[in-house]
Short mmCIF file of C-alpha atoms in Angstrom, two decimals:
data_model
loop_
_atom_site.label_atom_id
_atom_site.label_comp_id
_atom_site.label_asym_id
_atom_site.label_seq_id
_atom_site.Cartn_x
_atom_site.Cartn_y
_atom_site.Cartn_z
CA UNK A 89 -12.85 -16.96 -17.60
CA UNK A 90 -10.84 -15.17 -14.66
CA UNK A 91 -7.71 -16.51 -14.01
CA UNK A 92 -5.34 -15.70 -9.85
CA UNK A 93 -2.37 -16.82 -9.01
CA UNK A 94 -0.83 -15.91 -5.60
CA UNK A 95 3.07 -15.04 -5.65
CA UNK A 96 4.17 -15.80 -2.43
CA UNK A 97 7.32 -16.38 -0.23
CA UNK A 98 8.69 -17.99 3.22
CA UNK A 99 10.23 -14.97 4.29
CA UNK A 100 10.84 -11.72 3.53
CA UNK A 101 14.21 -10.67 1.34
CA UNK A 102 13.38 -14.21 -0.48
CA UNK A 103 13.07 -12.02 -4.62
CA UNK A 104 9.06 -12.35 -4.23
CA UNK A 105 8.49 -9.32 -5.47
CA UNK A 106 11.16 -9.06 -7.84
CA UNK A 107 9.57 -11.83 -8.95
CA UNK A 108 6.59 -10.93 -8.61
CA UNK A 109 7.81 -8.48 -10.46
CA UNK A 110 9.05 -9.34 -13.35
CA UNK A 111 5.70 -12.19 -14.01
CA UNK A 112 4.09 -9.03 -13.88
CA UNK A 113 6.94 -7.77 -16.94
CA UNK A 114 7.06 -10.92 -18.96
CA UNK A 115 3.45 -10.92 -19.60
CA UNK A 116 3.10 -8.11 -20.07
CA UNK A 117 5.05 -7.77 -23.07
CA UNK A 118 3.44 -11.61 -23.90
CA UNK A 119 0.90 -8.73 -25.40
CA UNK A 120 -1.80 -9.91 -21.54
CA UNK A 121 -3.34 -8.24 -19.39
CA UNK A 122 -2.40 -8.36 -15.86
CA UNK A 123 -4.76 -6.91 -12.93
CA UNK A 124 -1.97 -6.74 -10.68
CA UNK A 125 -2.61 -7.06 -6.37
CA UNK A 126 -0.52 -6.40 -3.60
CA UNK A 127 -1.03 -8.41 -0.52
CA UNK A 128 -1.35 -5.67 2.72
CA UNK A 129 -1.23 -2.01 3.51
CA UNK A 130 1.93 -1.44 0.80
CA UNK A 131 1.78 1.72 -0.94
CA UNK A 132 5.30 2.24 -2.33
CA UNK A 133 4.96 -2.34 -4.91
CA UNK A 134 1.46 -1.55 -6.29
CA UNK A 135 2.85 1.98 -7.36
CA UNK A 136 5.99 -0.47 -9.43
CA UNK A 137 2.96 -2.88 -10.82
CA UNK A 138 0.88 0.23 -11.84
CA UNK A 139 4.02 1.46 -14.01
CA UNK A 140 4.53 -2.22 -15.57
CA UNK A 141 1.14 -3.68 -15.70
CA UNK A 142 -0.54 -0.31 -17.50
CA UNK A 143 -3.64 -0.36 -15.17
CA UNK A 144 -3.35 0.35 -10.98
CA UNK A 145 -2.73 -1.75 -8.58
CA UNK A 146 -5.08 -2.90 -5.57
CA UNK A 147 -3.97 -3.61 -2.10
CA UNK A 148 -6.11 -6.77 -0.27
CA UNK A 149 -5.72 -7.39 3.13
CA UNK A 150 -8.16 -8.95 5.74
CA UNK A 151 -8.00 -6.91 8.10
CA UNK A 152 -8.36 -4.13 6.65
CA UNK A 153 -11.66 -5.37 4.10
CA UNK A 154 -12.86 -8.65 5.15
CA UNK A 155 -12.84 -11.96 3.35
CA UNK A 156 -15.29 -11.10 1.32
CA UNK A 157 -13.57 -7.28 0.12
CA UNK A 158 -10.73 -9.01 -0.83
CA UNK A 159 -13.69 -10.67 -3.77
CA UNK A 160 -15.38 -7.67 -3.96
CA UNK A 161 -11.57 -6.07 -4.62
CA UNK A 162 -10.97 -9.02 -6.47
CA UNK A 163 -13.40 -9.46 -9.27
CA UNK A 164 -14.63 -5.39 -8.94
CA UNK A 165 -10.69 -4.52 -11.21
CA UNK A 166 -10.27 -7.17 -12.93
CA UNK A 167 -12.18 -6.34 -15.23
CA UNK A 168 -10.63 -6.97 -19.37
CA UNK A 169 -7.66 -8.45 -17.77
CA UNK A 170 -6.03 -11.53 -18.52
CA UNK A 171 -5.41 -13.10 -15.52
CA UNK A 172 -4.67 -11.21 -11.90
CA UNK A 173 -1.96 -12.42 -10.44
CA UNK A 174 -1.46 -11.16 -5.97
CA UNK A 175 2.10 -10.18 -5.01
CA UNK A 176 2.69 -11.30 -1.70
CA UNK A 177 3.18 -9.78 1.58
CA UNK A 178 6.02 -11.13 4.57
CA UNK A 179 6.40 -15.18 4.80
CA UNK A 180 2.99 -16.60 3.72
CA UNK A 181 1.52 -18.16 6.24
CA UNK A 182 3.07 -13.92 8.37
CA UNK A 183 -0.34 -12.96 9.57
CA UNK A 184 -1.44 -10.59 12.97
CA UNK A 185 0.07 -12.37 15.85
CA UNK A 186 -0.04 -15.64 15.62
CA UNK A 187 -2.70 -15.82 13.39
CA UNK A 188 -2.52 -16.02 9.85
CA UNK A 189 -5.47 -12.66 9.78
CA UNK A 190 -4.11 -10.45 6.74
CA UNK A 191 -1.03 -12.99 6.17
CA UNK A 192 -1.01 -14.15 1.91
CA UNK A 193 -2.02 -16.80 2.97
CA UNK A 194 -5.39 -15.62 4.44
CA UNK A 195 -5.85 -13.63 0.84
CA UNK A 196 -5.00 -17.00 -1.06
CA UNK A 197 -7.63 -19.46 1.49
CA UNK A 198 -9.83 -16.03 0.70
CA UNK A 199 -9.76 -16.84 -2.94
CA UNK A 200 -9.71 -19.51 -3.66
CA UNK A 201 -6.05 -19.04 -5.82
CA UNK A 202 -3.15 -21.30 -6.52
CA UNK A 203 0.49 -20.58 -5.25
CA UNK A 204 3.82 -19.41 -6.23
CA UNK A 205 6.32 -20.11 -3.05
CA UNK A 206 9.97 -18.71 -3.56
CA UNK A 207 12.08 -20.11 -1.89
CA UNK A 208 15.80 -18.33 -1.47
CA UNK A 209 18.25 -22.05 -2.05
CA UNK A 210 21.57 -19.80 -1.55
CA UNK A 211 23.61 -21.90 1.04
CA UNK A 212 21.55 -25.73 0.43
CA UNK A 213 20.65 -28.20 -1.76
CA UNK A 214 18.32 -31.03 -0.16
CA UNK A 215 17.66 -28.72 3.10
CA UNK A 216 15.19 -27.07 0.22
CA UNK A 217 12.67 -30.31 -0.39
CA UNK A 218 12.36 -30.23 3.58
CA UNK A 219 11.61 -26.55 4.08
CA UNK A 220 9.27 -26.84 0.80
CA UNK A 221 7.18 -29.11 1.52
CA UNK A 222 6.96 -28.09 5.18
CA UNK A 223 5.09 -24.71 3.72
CA UNK A 224 3.22 -27.43 2.38
CA UNK A 225 1.51 -29.19 4.56
CA UNK A 226 1.75 -26.49 7.11
CA UNK A 227 -2.45 -25.54 6.06
CA UNK A 228 -4.27 -27.97 4.50
CA UNK A 229 -6.07 -25.45 2.67
CA UNK A 230 -3.73 -22.76 0.39
CA UNK A 231 -2.84 -24.65 -2.79
CA UNK A 232 1.35 -23.90 -2.98
CA UNK A 233 1.13 -25.17 -6.62
CA UNK A 234 4.62 -24.19 -7.74
CA UNK A 235 8.13 -23.48 -6.65
CA UNK A 236 10.27 -20.68 -8.33
CA UNK A 237 13.50 -20.94 -6.87
CA UNK A 238 16.31 -18.65 -5.70
CA UNK A 239 19.60 -17.48 -5.62
CA UNK A 240 20.23 -20.57 -7.44
CA UNK A 241 24.03 -21.32 -7.75
CA UNK A 242 23.73 -23.20 -10.56
CA UNK A 243 22.15 -25.47 -13.37
CA UNK A 244 23.51 -28.32 -11.49
CA UNK A 245 21.76 -27.25 -7.67
CA UNK A 246 18.38 -26.73 -9.15
CA UNK A 247 18.56 -29.79 -10.58
CA UNK A 248 20.21 -32.08 -6.13
CA UNK A 249 17.07 -29.38 -5.28
CA UNK A 250 14.09 -30.56 -7.91
CA UNK A 251 15.30 -34.38 -8.07
CA UNK A 252 14.62 -33.93 -4.05
CA UNK A 253 11.03 -32.69 -4.22
CA UNK A 254 9.44 -35.02 -6.21
CA UNK A 255 5.32 -33.84 -7.24
CA UNK A 256 6.38 -30.22 -6.72
CA UNK A 257 6.97 -28.41 -9.73
CA UNK A 258 9.59 -26.07 -10.22
CA UNK A 259 8.10 -23.78 -12.31
CA UNK A 260 11.36 -21.38 -12.52
CA UNK A 261 15.11 -21.30 -10.95
CA UNK A 262 16.86 -17.79 -11.38
CA UNK A 263 20.40 -17.27 -10.86
CA UNK A 264 22.10 -14.98 -8.69
CA UNK A 265 21.69 -11.31 -10.79
CA UNK A 266 22.54 -8.34 -8.14
CA UNK A 267 21.96 -6.33 -11.28
CA UNK A 268 17.84 -6.55 -10.43
CA UNK A 269 18.00 -5.45 -6.62
CA UNK A 270 15.68 -2.49 -6.88
CA UNK A 271 16.99 0.09 -4.31
CA UNK A 272 15.13 0.66 -0.67
CA UNK A 273 15.44 3.25 2.18
CA UNK A 274 13.83 3.88 5.04
CA UNK A 275 9.76 3.31 4.18
CA UNK A 276 11.01 0.61 1.94
CA UNK A 277 11.45 0.03 -1.59
CA UNK A 278 12.19 3.52 -4.04
CA UNK A 279 9.28 4.84 -5.36
CA UNK A 280 8.41 3.49 -9.19
CA UNK A 281 8.84 7.02 -10.78
CA UNK A 282 12.44 6.73 -9.01
CA UNK A 283 12.64 3.32 -11.23
CA UNK A 284 16.94 2.42 -11.16
CA UNK A 285 15.81 -1.04 -12.84
CA UNK A 286 15.71 -2.56 -16.31
CA UNK A 287 11.79 -2.99 -16.32
CA UNK A 288 13.64 -4.66 -19.87
CA UNK A 289 16.32 -6.31 -18.08
CA UNK A 290 13.49 -7.91 -15.40
CA UNK A 291 11.44 -9.07 -18.10
CA UNK A 292 14.12 -10.85 -20.28
CA UNK A 293 15.15 -12.92 -16.79
CA UNK A 294 12.22 -13.94 -15.98
CA UNK A 295 11.43 -15.24 -19.10
CA UNK A 296 14.44 -17.72 -19.42
CA UNK A 297 14.66 -19.01 -16.28
CA UNK A 298 10.72 -18.98 -15.55
CA UNK A 299 8.31 -21.95 -17.24
CA UNK A 300 5.86 -18.83 -18.03
CA UNK A 301 2.85 -21.83 -19.60
CA UNK A 302 3.27 -23.68 -16.81
CA UNK A 303 2.45 -20.40 -14.01
CA UNK A 304 -0.05 -19.75 -16.31
CA UNK A 305 -1.59 -23.29 -16.59
CA UNK A 306 -1.16 -23.27 -12.61
CA UNK A 307 -3.59 -20.17 -12.42
CA UNK A 308 -7.33 -21.00 -11.77
CA UNK A 309 -10.46 -19.26 -11.40
CA UNK A 310 -11.39 -17.78 -8.01
CA UNK A 311 -13.89 -17.52 -5.63
CA UNK A 312 -17.23 -16.35 -6.33
CA UNK A 313 -17.58 -12.09 -4.12
CA UNK A 314 -21.02 -12.24 -3.13
CA UNK A 315 -23.69 -11.16 -6.07
CA UNK A 316 -23.52 -7.65 -5.92
CA UNK A 317 -22.74 -5.06 -8.97
CA UNK A 318 -19.65 -3.18 -7.79
CA UNK A 319 -20.43 0.43 -7.67
CA UNK A 320 -19.96 3.60 -9.96
CA UNK A 321 -19.39 6.75 -9.83
CA UNK A 322 -21.59 9.13 -9.34
CA UNK A 323 -22.12 11.84 -11.32
CA UNK A 324 -19.69 14.73 -9.14
CA UNK A 325 -21.54 17.71 -7.17
CA UNK A 326 -17.72 18.28 -5.00
CA UNK A 327 -14.74 18.72 -5.66
CA UNK A 328 -11.66 17.26 -3.18
CA UNK A 329 -7.72 18.59 -3.99
CA UNK A 330 -5.53 15.39 -3.22
CA UNK A 331 -2.01 16.50 -2.90
CA UNK A 332 -0.32 13.94 -4.59
CA UNK A 333 3.83 14.93 -5.72
CA UNK A 334 7.24 13.45 -4.40
CA UNK A 335 6.21 14.81 -0.63
CA UNK A 336 3.17 13.23 -0.71
CA UNK A 337 1.98 9.96 -2.68
CA UNK A 338 0.25 7.27 -0.47
CA UNK A 339 -2.29 7.04 -1.46
CA UNK A 340 -4.83 3.09 -2.15
CA UNK A 341 -6.08 3.72 -6.16
CA UNK A 342 -9.29 2.79 -3.39
CA UNK A 343 -9.96 5.72 -1.12
CA UNK A 344 -9.32 7.56 -5.10
CA UNK A 345 -12.31 4.73 -6.39
CA UNK A 346 -14.50 4.96 -3.08
CA UNK A 347 -14.32 9.42 -3.41
CA UNK A 348 -15.60 9.07 -6.81
CA UNK A 349 -18.10 6.87 -6.11
CA UNK A 350 -19.30 9.23 -3.00
CA UNK A 351 -19.73 11.78 -6.10
CA UNK A 352 -16.24 13.23 -5.30
CA UNK A 353 -14.14 14.57 -8.26
CA UNK A 354 -10.84 13.83 -7.96
CA UNK A 355 -8.08 17.57 -8.73
CA UNK A 356 -4.38 16.70 -7.99
CA UNK A 357 -2.69 19.44 -6.43
CA UNK A 358 1.04 19.89 -5.36
CA UNK A 359 2.20 21.41 -2.59
CA UNK A 360 5.83 21.71 -3.44
CA UNK A 361 4.68 22.93 -7.07
CA UNK A 362 2.75 25.91 -3.76
CA UNK A 363 -0.59 24.66 -5.80
CA UNK A 364 -3.41 25.88 -4.00
CA UNK A 365 -6.93 24.69 -6.33
CA UNK A 366 -10.56 25.54 -6.38
CA UNK A 367 -12.14 22.19 -4.15
CA UNK A 368 -14.65 22.08 -1.31
CA UNK A 369 -12.19 19.46 0.05
CA UNK A 370 -8.43 18.03 0.82
CA UNK A 371 -6.41 14.95 1.36
CA UNK A 372 -3.31 15.10 1.85
CA UNK A 373 -1.07 11.03 2.16
CA UNK A 374 1.50 9.88 3.23
CA UNK A 375 4.52 9.78 2.01
CA UNK A 376 8.25 11.34 1.65
CA UNK A 377 8.06 15.29 3.33
CA UNK A 378 11.11 15.72 4.94
CA UNK A 379 12.78 14.68 2.09
CA UNK A 380 11.71 17.60 0.84
CA UNK A 381 11.20 20.27 3.81
CA UNK A 382 12.72 23.40 2.81
CA UNK A 383 10.84 23.25 0.26
CA UNK A 384 7.60 22.27 2.21
CA UNK A 385 8.18 24.44 4.22
CA UNK A 386 8.47 27.89 1.61
CA UNK A 387 6.06 26.66 -0.12
CA UNK A 388 2.86 29.01 -0.78
CA UNK A 389 0.66 26.56 -0.51
CA UNK A 390 1.40 25.54 3.74
CA UNK A 391 1.53 29.31 4.05
CA UNK A 392 -2.39 29.56 3.23
CA UNK A 393 -3.41 26.12 4.22
CA UNK A 394 -4.38 27.74 7.82
CA UNK A 395 -6.99 30.01 6.74
CA UNK A 396 -9.26 28.20 4.78
CA UNK A 397 -8.77 25.70 8.29
CA UNK A 398 -10.07 28.42 9.62
CA UNK A 399 -12.62 28.92 7.36
CA UNK A 400 -13.91 25.23 7.53
CA UNK A 401 -13.05 23.94 4.95
CA UNK A 402 -12.65 19.55 5.33
CA UNK A 403 -8.40 18.93 5.70
CA UNK A 404 -7.58 15.17 6.44
CA UNK A 405 -4.31 14.08 6.34
CA UNK A 406 -2.07 10.78 7.17
CA UNK A 407 1.03 9.99 8.41
CA UNK A 408 3.09 12.54 6.25
CA UNK A 409 0.40 14.51 5.60
CA UNK A 410 -0.52 14.82 9.72
CA UNK A 411 4.12 16.09 10.38
CA UNK A 412 3.48 18.54 7.69
CA UNK A 413 -0.52 20.63 9.48
CA UNK A 414 1.33 20.83 12.56
CA UNK A 415 2.51 23.42 13.77
CA UNK A 416 6.41 22.63 13.31
CA UNK A 417 9.02 19.57 12.33
CA UNK A 418 12.15 18.85 14.01
CA UNK A 419 14.66 17.26 11.52
CA UNK A 420 18.70 16.27 12.40
CA UNK A 421 18.31 18.90 14.97
CA UNK A 422 16.44 22.48 13.31
CA UNK A 423 12.88 23.46 12.80
CA UNK A 424 11.43 23.72 9.95
CA UNK A 425 7.90 25.92 10.05
CA UNK A 426 4.99 24.31 8.84
CA UNK A 427 0.93 24.59 7.99
CA UNK A 428 0.12 24.75 11.87
CA UNK A 429 -2.83 23.84 11.48
CA UNK A 430 -2.69 22.18 14.73
CA UNK A 431 -1.22 22.47 18.68
CA UNK A 432 1.79 19.65 18.03
CA UNK A 433 6.04 19.57 17.32
CA UNK A 434 6.84 16.76 15.14
CA UNK A 435 10.46 15.61 15.62
CA UNK A 436 11.94 12.51 13.02
CA UNK A 437 13.67 10.55 15.35
CA UNK A 438 16.50 7.49 13.99
CA UNK A 439 13.49 5.58 15.70
CA UNK A 440 11.44 3.20 14.80
CA UNK A 441 7.68 4.19 16.13
CA UNK A 442 5.46 2.75 15.64
CA UNK A 443 5.01 -0.08 12.36
CA UNK A 444 2.03 -2.08 12.72
CA UNK A 445 -1.66 -2.76 11.25
CA UNK A 446 -4.42 -0.21 13.50
CA UNK A 447 -8.66 0.39 14.66
CA UNK A 448 -10.29 2.84 16.41
CA UNK A 449 -13.78 4.60 17.35
CA UNK A 450 -13.15 8.02 15.16
CA UNK A 451 -15.77 11.36 17.16
CA UNK A 452 -14.45 14.70 14.94
CA UNK A 453 -16.76 17.16 13.35
CA UNK A 454 -16.31 15.68 9.82
CA UNK A 455 -16.26 11.62 9.90
CA UNK A 456 -18.11 9.21 12.28
CA UNK A 457 -17.37 5.49 12.77
CA UNK A 458 -14.68 2.70 13.36
CA UNK A 459 -11.38 2.81 11.14
CA UNK A 460 -8.91 0.30 11.04
CA UNK A 461 -5.95 0.96 8.74
CA UNK A 462 -2.36 1.04 9.89
CA UNK A 463 0.76 3.00 10.57
CA UNK A 464 4.52 2.64 10.00
CA UNK A 465 6.51 6.24 10.98
CA UNK A 466 9.79 7.50 12.76
CA UNK A 467 8.61 10.58 13.73
CA UNK A 468 6.67 11.82 17.09
CA UNK A 469 4.59 14.27 17.68
CA UNK A 470 4.33 16.60 21.06
CA UNK A 471 0.75 17.85 21.36
CA UNK A 472 0.12 20.84 22.65
CA UNK A 473 -1.66 19.99 26.58
CA UNK A 474 -5.65 21.06 25.32
CA UNK A 475 -4.88 19.05 22.01
CA UNK A 476 -8.14 17.55 21.63
CA UNK A 477 -7.55 13.58 19.25
CA UNK A 478 -10.65 12.16 17.38
CA UNK A 479 -9.77 8.44 17.15
CA UNK A 480 -9.84 5.90 20.46
CA UNK A 481 -7.54 3.13 19.55
CA UNK A 482 -8.61 -0.14 19.67
CA UNK A 483 -5.43 -1.47 17.95
CA UNK A 484 -2.10 0.19 17.64
CA UNK A 485 -0.13 3.72 19.62
CA UNK A 486 -2.13 6.27 17.44
CA UNK A 487 -0.17 10.58 18.83
CA UNK A 488 -0.38 9.81 22.46
CA UNK A 489 -1.55 7.93 24.63
CA UNK A 490 -4.24 5.55 22.83
CA UNK A 491 -5.10 8.31 20.81
CA UNK A 492 -5.33 9.47 17.47
CA UNK A 493 -6.36 12.19 14.82
CA UNK A 494 -5.41 15.11 16.43
CA UNK A 495 -8.53 18.04 14.86
CA UNK A 496 -9.44 21.27 15.10
CA UNK A 497 -12.08 23.78 12.67
CA UNK A 498 -13.32 20.53 10.24
CA UNK A 499 -9.13 19.24 9.74
CA UNK A 500 -8.25 15.81 11.48
CA UNK A 501 -5.08 14.75 10.39
CA UNK A 502 -3.14 11.14 11.76
CA UNK A 503 -0.43 8.31 11.97
CA UNK A 504 -2.79 5.90 10.31
CA UNK A 505 -3.08 5.64 6.91
CA UNK A 506 -6.90 4.77 6.78
CA UNK A 507 -8.37 1.82 4.10
CA UNK A 508 -11.50 3.00 2.43
CA UNK A 509 -12.85 -1.16 3.24
CA UNK A 510 -14.28 0.92 7.00
CA UNK A 511 -13.33 4.81 6.18
CA UNK A 512 -16.71 6.54 6.69
CA UNK A 513 -16.11 8.31 3.10
CA UNK A 514 -19.71 9.43 2.86
CA UNK A 515 -18.92 11.96 5.77
CA UNK A 516 -15.91 12.54 4.91
CA UNK A 517 -17.46 14.15 1.34
CA UNK A 518 -21.07 14.70 2.89
CA UNK A 519 -18.45 17.42 4.78
CA UNK A 520 -17.49 18.45 1.45
CA UNK A 521 -20.36 18.93 0.11
CA UNK A 522 -21.67 21.11 3.21
CA UNK A 523 -18.35 23.77 3.29
CA UNK A 524 -19.32 24.48 -0.27
CA UNK A 525 -23.14 24.43 -0.12
CA UNK A 526 -21.92 27.51 2.46
#
């Protein structure tokens, strides 16, 4: 029987990522196969899940995937797991605008999964019971079956809260521990390959302070997905190069898998190393090109891309990929010359320029249709007056004037990070196929 549990928080910053990672680590150390999931469009937390559990973490997002898409992804990726642990996003009920769409609660309801609520109880005792009571009763379709108290001051502090809670089970009480903080930067936590926390200590901390047997007993069988078989990979007849290094590292595992199911082989390459792979199309995801901009300016890859684009190779970029494929990138008043696929210049600012879900209608040379995703960036991109933009945005900021997706030849790049729940994967792969068959 498949089992699922959602680890959610009252709000951002309560410690749900640390708790989720710790539970994954402790259960994995027990010899269990843990399938990790992450609510929302986050790229970074899943890299930590993957490193801990040894299997790719999957994003579950009801805006980008729909409720059925969430169930399908959960079941199709569960495989031989003993439990599916879902890390929530923001506060339990925080969704788009004032709705629960895309919230942790919405995902929990879509799966029929119980919730363990992480609460930062620093500076309160009995009041924590009132807070938890409110969360428990706010939506009767959400089952909060357990609570983990974080930043507990002492055993007496924890007992006071337990006494006030009554029937709500406290499955863990975590003392304050600054040593287990995961460092962050402007786009979120550090990536898993930069990990500078002690995973063994984290597992020990959770093992000592959380009743894992009770956590396992609370996990429930999720709601079934529609009776459709999970789609297997097709035999590959086309190759897509995916930029993968410290500069380009934001990818949904589901997007890469969707390429494979459409008949594409994935070949990873590093622009930082100057790689020029023998492929039929390229995909540049987001990441941190601004942290490696001097190396990218000198890269052999950077200098070759414009010729490949002019030759008609399909090239697709998102956010950091967009910045890299523009003519130049200005950072702290220095201008770096980049790939020059598009007549546009990017400038890094110190102010957040866009954050949120996106939806647009794409009409580009290599794919068409509705595309949903999200945007999160500090840069602005100034396009030449004759630039062509492929996405008409229904939600989100895009590049300029409600438009996103600058394109030239068969190259397209946007601020939107797209999800395969809507992205025209078959169109893109077929464009690569046509390029190969010329």
